[in-house]
Amino acid sequence: MSDLEVVAEPGRQDIVVRRGFDAPRDVVFEAMTDPRYLAQWWGRKESELHIDRFEPRSGGSWRVVEKDADGGEYAFHGVFHEVTAPERYVQTFEFEGQPGHVLLETHSLEDEGERTVYTAYSVFQSVEDRDGMVDSGMETGLTESMDALEALLRTMT
């Protein structure tokens, strides 16, 4: 059973996501930042992820395109501001379908021995932007992604 927690308090511009994984922190970090693994867990179950670029280093950029089963394409991109392996990385995130609505994400990994607690803190430019993300069904996609990441981690440890 997943311990995924998504906190989006009314009237705020942030979302906090927490999830524990039964894998060491360095393995979780590798799965989250190595493009060879990213396509195996990021996005909805029925979609396919194409990685245009993914350079997890300070100043690096990324762009991915998620293709759904109906042929729809959804592109996202951003810039890595800080990458400190295996503790955290900070990046921007922008959905190309709504240009100009950029959010800042801090992804942290806490070492608990053979277990790792992942926390993502996302700050939006406005409450409306944040509420739009929440209303988009992001929690369903997030749950599917985190479950796929957990399955991938079982093959890596």
mmCIF file of C-alpha atoms in Angstrom:
data_model
loop_
_atom_site.group_PDB
_atom_site.id
_atom_site.type_symbol
_atom_site.label_atom_id
_atom_site.label_comp_id
_atom_site.label_asym_id
_atom_site.label_seq_id
_atom_site.Cartn_x
_atom_site.Cartn_y
_atom_site.Cartn_z
ATOM 1 C CA MET A 1 0.000 0.000 0.000
ATOM 2 C CA SER A 2 1.391 3.349 -1.037
ATOM 3 C CA ASP A 3 1.968 6.047 1.553
ATOM 4 C CA LEU A 4 1.639 8.824 -1.031
ATOM 5 C CA GLU A 5 0.577 12.100 0.556
ATOM 6 C CA VAL A 6 -0.433 15.146 -1.488
ATOM 7 C CA VAL A 7 -1.009 18.353 0.457
ATOM 8 C CA ALA A 8 -2.654 21.296 -1.319
ATOM 9 C CA GLU A 9 -4.108 23.594 1.298
ATOM 10 C CA PRO A 10 -6.808 26.028 0.104
ATOM 11 C CA GLY A 11 -5.627 29.532 -0.726
ATOM 12 C CA ARG A 12 -1.936 28.619 -0.997
ATOM 13 C CA GLN A 13 0.385 28.543 -4.017
ATOM 14 C CA ASP A 14 2.172 25.309 -3.128
ATOM 15 C CA ILE A 15 1.756 21.562 -3.262
ATOM 16 C CA VAL A 16 3.733 19.167 -1.081
ATOM 17 C CA VAL A 17 4.096 15.530 -2.129
ATOM 18 C CA ARG A 18 5.591 12.829 0.104
ATOM 19 C CA ARG A 19 6.158 9.162 -0.610
ATOM 20 C CA GLY A 20 8.367 6.494 0.929
ATOM 21 C CA PHE A 21 10.258 3.950 -1.138
ATOM 22 C CA ASP A 22 11.836 0.705 0.017
ATOM 23 C CA ALA A 23 15.167 1.456 -1.652
ATOM 24 C CA PRO A 24 18.375 3.275 -0.703
ATOM 25 C CA ARG A 25 18.508 7.000 -1.432
ATOM 26 C CA ASP A 26 21.235 6.777 -4.075
ATOM 27 C CA VAL A 27 19.178 4.257 -6.050
ATOM 28 C CA VAL A 28 16.039 6.411 -5.848
ATOM 29 C CA PHE A 29 18.034 9.468 -6.927
ATOM 30 C CA GLU A 30 19.491 7.577 -9.884
ATOM 31 C CA ALA A 31 16.049 6.372 -10.982
ATOM 32 C CA MET A 32 14.692 9.925 -10.790
ATOM 33 C CA THR A 33 17.542 11.672 -12.584
ATOM 34 C CA ASP A 34 18.926 9.189 -15.112
ATOM 35 C CA PRO A 35 17.062 9.563 -18.431
ATOM 36 C CA ARG A 36 17.454 5.816 -19.056
ATOM 37 C CA TYR A 37 15.123 5.222 -16.116
ATOM 38 C CA LEU A 38 12.903 8.308 -16.335
ATOM 39 C CA ALA A 39 10.905 7.016 -19.302
ATOM 40 C CA GLN A 40 10.103 3.858 -17.353
ATOM 41 C CA TRP A 41 8.176 5.593 -14.593
ATOM 42 C CA TRP A 42 7.220 9.190 -15.474
ATOM 43 C CA GLY A 43 3.685 9.806 -16.727
ATOM 44 C CA ARG A 44 0.367 7.954 -16.981
ATOM 45 C CA LYS A 45 0.319 4.177 -17.357
ATOM 46 C CA GLU A 46 -1.266 4.246 -20.805
ATOM 47 C CA SER A 47 1.066 6.927 -22.132
ATOM 48 C CA GLU A 48 4.522 6.821 -23.644
ATOM 49 C CA LEU A 49 7.279 9.234 -22.710
ATOM 50 C CA HIS A 50 9.681 10.668 -25.256
ATOM 51 C CA ILE A 51 12.700 12.401 -23.750
ATOM 52 C CA ASP A 52 13.816 15.267 -25.950
ATOM 53 C CA ARG A 53 16.569 16.256 -23.504
ATOM 54 C CA PHE A 54 17.272 15.644 -19.840
ATOM 55 C CA GLU A 55 20.459 17.125 -18.376
ATOM 56 C CA PRO A 56 20.270 16.787 -14.573
ATOM 57 C CA ARG A 57 23.045 19.193 -13.623
ATOM 58 C CA SER A 58 23.015 22.762 -12.372
ATOM 59 C CA GLY A 59 22.158 24.865 -15.419
ATOM 60 C CA GLY A 60 21.005 21.853 -17.447
ATOM 61 C CA SER A 61 17.638 21.767 -19.137
ATOM 62 C CA TRP A 62 15.009 19.160 -19.814
ATOM 63 C CA ARG A 63 12.083 18.586 -22.158
ATOM 64 C CA VAL A 64 9.809 15.565 -22.352
ATOM 65 C CA VAL A 65 6.736 14.764 -24.425
ATOM 66 C CA GLU A 66 4.062 12.476 -23.043
ATOM 67 C CA LYS A 67 2.002 10.730 -25.726
ATOM 68 C CA ASP A 68 -1.322 9.276 -24.661
ATOM 69 C CA ALA A 69 -3.112 6.254 -26.132
ATOM 70 C CA ASP A 70 -5.363 8.537 -28.243
ATOM 71 C CA GLY A 71 -2.387 10.212 -29.925
ATOM 72 C CA GLY A 72 -2.477 13.362 -27.804
ATOM 73 C CA GLU A 73 0.884 14.914 -26.999
ATOM 74 C CA TYR A 74 1.692 16.924 -23.903
ATOM 75 C CA ALA A 75 5.113 18.547 -23.669
ATOM 76 C CA PHE A 76 6.829 19.823 -20.535
ATOM 77 C CA HIS A 77 10.167 21.528 -20.053
ATOM 78 C CA GLY A 78 12.318 23.311 -17.514
ATOM 79 C CA VAL A 79 15.759 24.147 -16.193
ATOM 80 C CA PHE A 80 17.720 22.474 -13.416
ATOM 81 C CA HIS A 81 18.840 25.083 -10.897
ATOM 82 C CA GLU A 82 20.627 22.752 -8.484
ATOM 83 C CA VAL A 83 21.462 19.067 -8.527
ATOM 84 C CA THR A 84 23.075 17.696 -5.370
ATOM 85 C CA ALA A 85 23.278 13.918 -5.572
ATOM 86 C CA PRO A 86 21.731 12.052 -3.870
ATOM 87 C CA GLU A 87 20.009 14.607 -1.626
ATOM 88 C CA ARG A 88 18.009 16.899 -3.882
ATOM 89 C CA TYR A 89 17.436 18.694 -7.118
ATOM 90 C CA VAL A 90 15.674 21.957 -7.881
ATOM 91 C CA GLN A 91 14.059 22.630 -11.231
ATOM 92 C CA THR A 92 11.451 24.662 -13.026
ATOM 93 C CA PHE A 93 8.444 22.979 -14.635
ATOM 94 C CA GLU A 94 6.297 24.371 -17.428
ATOM 95 C CA PHE A 95 3.515 22.711 -19.401
ATOM 96 C CA GLU A 96 3.888 23.893 -22.982
ATOM 97 C CA GLY A 97 0.090 23.861 -23.376
ATOM 98 C CA GLN A 98 -0.021 26.769 -20.906
ATOM 99 C CA PRO A 99 3.143 28.773 -21.561
ATOM 100 C CA GLY A 100 4.225 31.271 -18.952
ATOM 101 C CA HIS A 101 2.835 29.329 -15.993
ATOM 102 C CA VAL A 102 6.172 28.225 -14.541
ATOM 103 C CA LEU A 103 6.525 26.552 -11.178
ATOM 104 C CA LEU A 104 9.585 25.902 -9.061
ATOM 105 C CA GLU A 105 10.046 22.374 -7.709
ATOM 106 C CA THR A 106 12.411 21.178 -4.986
ATOM 107 C CA HIS A 107 12.764 17.393 -4.875
ATOM 108 C CA SER A 108 14.375 16.085 -1.665
ATOM 109 C CA LEU A 109 15.369 12.554 -0.714
ATOM 110 C CA GLU A 110 15.761 11.698 2.966
ATOM 111 C CA ASP A 111 17.898 8.701 3.871
ATOM 112 C CA GLU A 112 16.261 6.266 6.278
ATOM 113 C CA GLY A 113 18.653 3.346 5.837
ATOM 114 C CA GLU A 114 17.226 0.958 3.264
ATOM 115 C CA ARG A 115 14.202 3.238 2.904
ATOM 116 C CA THR A 116 14.012 6.688 1.319
ATOM 117 C CA VAL A 117 11.424 9.390 1.885
ATOM 118 C CA TYR A 118 10.830 11.574 -1.157
ATOM 119 C CA THR A 119 9.391 15.073 -0.742
ATOM 120 C CA ALA A 120 8.530 17.409 -3.592
ATOM 121 C CA TYR A 121 7.733 21.020 -2.792
ATOM 122 C CA SER A 122 6.207 22.874 -5.751
ATOM 123 C CA VAL A 123 5.530 26.610 -5.733
ATOM 124 C CA PHE A 124 3.239 28.103 -8.358
ATOM 125 C CA GLN A 125 3.050 31.726 -9.507
ATOM 126 C CA SER A 126 -0.506 32.073 -8.233
ATOM 127 C CA VAL A 127 -3.189 30.233 -6.303
ATOM 128 C CA GLU A 128 -5.133 29.957 -9.586
ATOM 129 C CA ASP A 129 -2.191 28.195 -11.271
ATOM 130 C CA ARG A 130 -1.889 25.814 -8.343
ATOM 131 C CA ASP A 131 -5.618 25.110 -8.298
ATOM 132 C CA GLY A 132 -5.545 24.514 -12.062
ATOM 133 C CA MET A 133 -2.873 21.847 -11.572
ATOM 134 C CA VAL A 134 -4.852 20.198 -8.774
ATOM 135 C CA ASP A 135 -8.039 20.260 -10.893
ATOM 136 C CA SER A 136 -6.213 18.749 -13.899
ATOM 137 C CA GLY A 137 -6.149 15.323 -12.290
ATOM 138 C CA MET A 138 -2.477 15.548 -11.440
ATOM 139 C CA GLU A 139 -2.886 13.281 -8.438
ATOM 140 C CA THR A 140 -3.948 10.359 -10.641
ATOM 141 C CA GLY A 141 -0.918 10.771 -12.894
ATOM 142 C CA LEU A 142 1.328 11.307 -9.898
ATOM 143 C CA THR A 143 0.051 8.131 -8.233
ATOM 144 C CA GLU A 144 0.652 6.123 -11.402
ATOM 145 C CA SER A 145 4.153 7.595 -11.782
ATOM 146 C CA MET A 146 5.112 6.918 -8.163
ATOM 147 C CA ASP A 147 3.790 3.342 -8.368
ATOM 148 C CA ALA A 148 5.784 2.771 -11.573
ATOM 149 C CA LEU A 149 8.878 4.232 -9.888
ATOM 150 C CA GLU A 150 8.432 1.847 -6.975
ATOM 151 C CA ALA A 151 8.180 -1.098 -9.399
ATOM 152 C CA LEU A 152 11.322 0.076 -11.199
ATOM 153 C CA LEU A 153 13.208 0.428 -7.897
ATOM 154 C CA ARG A 154 12.451 -3.215 -7.077
ATOM 155 C CA THR A 155 14.363 -4.194 -10.234
ATOM 156 C CA MET A 156 17.320 -1.939 -9.363
ATOM 157 C CA THR A 157 17.991 -3.160 -5.808
#
